PDB file of C-alpha atoms in Angstrom:
ATOM      1  CA  MET N   1      37.543 -48.520   2.543  1.00 48.00           C
ATOM      2  CA  LYS N   2      39.863 -46.368   0.435  1.00 51.00           C
ATOM      3  CA  LYS N   3      39.115 -48.384  -2.675  1.00 50.00           C
ATOM      4  CA  SER N   4      35.375 -48.112  -2.246  1.00 47.00           C
ATOM      5  CA  MET N   5      35.667 -44.371  -1.631  1.00 41.00           C
ATOM      6  CA  SER N   6      37.814 -44.020  -4.758  1.00 45.00           C
ATOM      7  CA  ALA N   7      35.270 -45.911  -6.753  1.00 46.00           C
ATOM      8  CA  VAL N   8      32.389 -43.777  -5.514  1.00 41.00           C
ATOM      9  CA  LEU N   9      34.438 -40.605  -6.204  1.00 43.00           C
ATOM     10  CA  ALA N  10      35.297 -41.776  -9.681  1.00 51.00           C
ATOM     11  CA  PHE N  11      31.675 -42.635 -10.476  1.00 46.00           C
ATOM     12  CA  GLY N  12      30.509 -39.302  -9.105  1.00 47.00           C
ATOM     13  CA  ALA N  13      33.037 -37.405 -11.237  1.00 46.00           C
ATOM     14  CA  LEU N  14      31.987 -39.423 -14.283  1.00 44.00           C
ATOM     15  CA  PHE N  15      28.299 -38.785 -13.686  1.00 44.00           C
ATOM     16  CA  VAL N  16      28.469 -35.044 -12.736  1.00 43.00           C
ATOM     17  CA  SER N  17      31.116 -33.917 -15.161  1.00 46.00           C
ATOM     18  CA  SER N  18      29.558 -35.598 -18.057  1.00 52.00           C
ATOM     19  CA  ALA N  19      26.570 -33.262 -17.847  1.00 47.00           C
ATOM     20  CA  ALA N  20      28.646 -30.573 -19.773  1.00 46.00           C
ATOM     21  CA  PHE N  21      29.530 -33.317 -22.281  1.00 59.00           C
ATOM     22  CA  ALA N  22      26.033 -34.218 -23.097  1.00 52.00           C
ATOM     23  CA  GLN N  23      25.490 -31.401 -25.524  1.00 57.00           C
ATOM     24  CA  GLY N  24      24.603 -33.479 -28.519  1.00 67.00           C
ATOM     25  CA  VAL N  25      28.129 -34.798 -29.137  1.00 81.00           C
ATOM     26  CA  ASP N  26      28.091 -38.168 -30.800  1.00 89.00           C
ATOM     27  CA  PHE N  27      30.810 -40.817 -31.335  1.00 93.00           C
ATOM     28  CA  SER N  28      31.107 -40.481 -35.077  1.00 93.00           C
ATOM     29  CA  THR N  29      31.451 -36.767 -34.853  1.00 91.00           C
ATOM     30  CA  LEU N  30      34.268 -37.032 -32.379  1.00 94.00           C
ATOM     31  CA  ASP N  31      36.113 -39.843 -34.183  1.00 96.00           C
ATOM     32  CA  ALA N  32      37.846 -37.448 -36.497  1.00 95.00           C
ATOM     33  CA  ASN N  33      40.087 -40.024 -38.232  1.00 97.00           C
ATOM     34  CA  GLN N  34      37.264 -42.594 -38.341  1.00 97.00           C
ATOM     35  CA  ASP N  35      39.371 -45.362 -36.852  1.00 98.00           C
ATOM     36  CA  GLY N  36      36.604 -46.596 -34.548  1.00 97.00           C
ATOM     37  CA  PHE N  37      38.073 -45.016 -31.427  1.00 98.00           C
ATOM     38  CA  VAL N  38      37.941 -41.661 -29.749  1.00 97.00           C
ATOM     39  CA  THR N  39      41.014 -40.167 -28.133  1.00 97.00           C
ATOM     40  CA  TYR N  40      40.995 -37.434 -25.543  1.00 96.00           C
ATOM     41  CA  GLU N  41      42.797 -35.231 -28.121  1.00 97.00           C
ATOM     42  CA  GLU N  42      39.909 -35.726 -30.561  1.00 95.00           C
ATOM     43  CA  ILE N  43      37.398 -34.705 -27.870  1.00 93.00           C
ATOM     44  CA  GLN N  44      39.394 -31.579 -27.090  1.00 93.00           C
ATOM     45  CA  ALA N  45      39.915 -30.705 -30.807  1.00 93.00           C
ATOM     46  CA  ALA N  46      36.116 -30.929 -31.338  1.00 91.00           C
ATOM     47  CA  GLY N  47      35.673 -28.405 -28.509  1.00 90.00           C
ATOM     48  CA  ALA N  48      33.706 -30.849 -26.355  1.00 86.00           C
ATOM     49  CA  THR N  49      33.893 -30.427 -22.599  1.00 86.00           C
ATOM     50  CA  LEU N  50      34.923 -33.598 -20.815  1.00 90.00           C
ATOM     51  CA  PRO N  51      37.332 -33.740 -17.901  1.00 93.00           C
ATOM     52  CA  GLU N  52      40.294 -35.990 -18.450  1.00 94.00           C
ATOM     53  CA  GLU N  53      39.432 -37.944 -15.278  1.00 95.00           C
ATOM     54  CA  THR N  54      36.017 -38.733 -16.673  1.00 93.00           C
ATOM     55  CA  TYR N  55      37.600 -39.880 -19.955  1.00 95.00           C
ATOM     56  CA  LYS N  56      40.044 -42.145 -18.088  1.00 96.00           C
ATOM     57  CA  ALA N  57      37.222 -43.590 -15.940  1.00 95.00           C
ATOM     58  CA  ALA N  58      35.270 -44.399 -19.052  1.00 95.00           C
ATOM     59  CA  ASP N  59      38.304 -46.139 -20.669  1.00 97.00           C
ATOM     60  CA  GLY N  60      37.525 -49.629 -19.312  1.00 95.00           C
ATOM     61  CA  ASN N  61      40.530 -51.377 -20.842  1.00 97.00           C
ATOM     62  CA  GLN N  62      42.850 -48.481 -20.221  1.00 97.00           C
ATOM     63  CA  ASP N  63      44.221 -48.393 -23.719  1.00 98.00           C
ATOM     64  CA  GLY N  64      44.044 -44.606 -23.909  1.00 97.00           C
ATOM     65  CA  MET N  65      41.115 -44.716 -26.429  1.00 98.00           C
ATOM     66  CA  LEU N  66      37.368 -45.077 -26.121  1.00 97.00           C
ATOM     67  CA  ASP N  67      35.554 -47.552 -28.427  1.00 97.00           C
ATOM     68  CA  GLU N  68      31.917 -46.948 -29.140  1.00 96.00           C
ATOM     69  CA  ALA N  69      30.682 -49.037 -26.173  1.00 96.00           C
ATOM     70  CA  GLU N  70      32.971 -47.262 -23.693  1.00 96.00           C
ATOM     71  CA  PHE N  71      31.874 -43.916 -25.083  1.00 94.00           C
ATOM     72  CA  SER N  72      28.234 -44.891 -24.851  1.00 92.00           C
ATOM     73  CA  ALA N  73      28.666 -45.750 -21.235  1.00 90.00           C
ATOM     74  CA  ILE N  74      29.284 -42.123 -20.332  1.00 89.00           C
ATOM     75  CA  PRO N  75      26.117 -40.779 -18.807  1.00 79.00           C
ATOM     76  CA  GLN N  76      24.694 -38.203 -21.244  1.00 69.00           C
TER      77      GLN N  76
END
């Protein structure tokens, strides 16, 4: 029960909090060093609004970076 509740809460946080993020921010703009990944620091440096919990939930492989597919999965 706790795991399913956590999953629901994580998805809810991802969906609701990404509304502020959906202000025309695209992957290539955020990828400041053009390495093919977006870090949370790059998102913050660009002035984009995305809660860290949402970022971590989108990071499917938990490597601390979002590739373009992970980034695209954030509801916008």
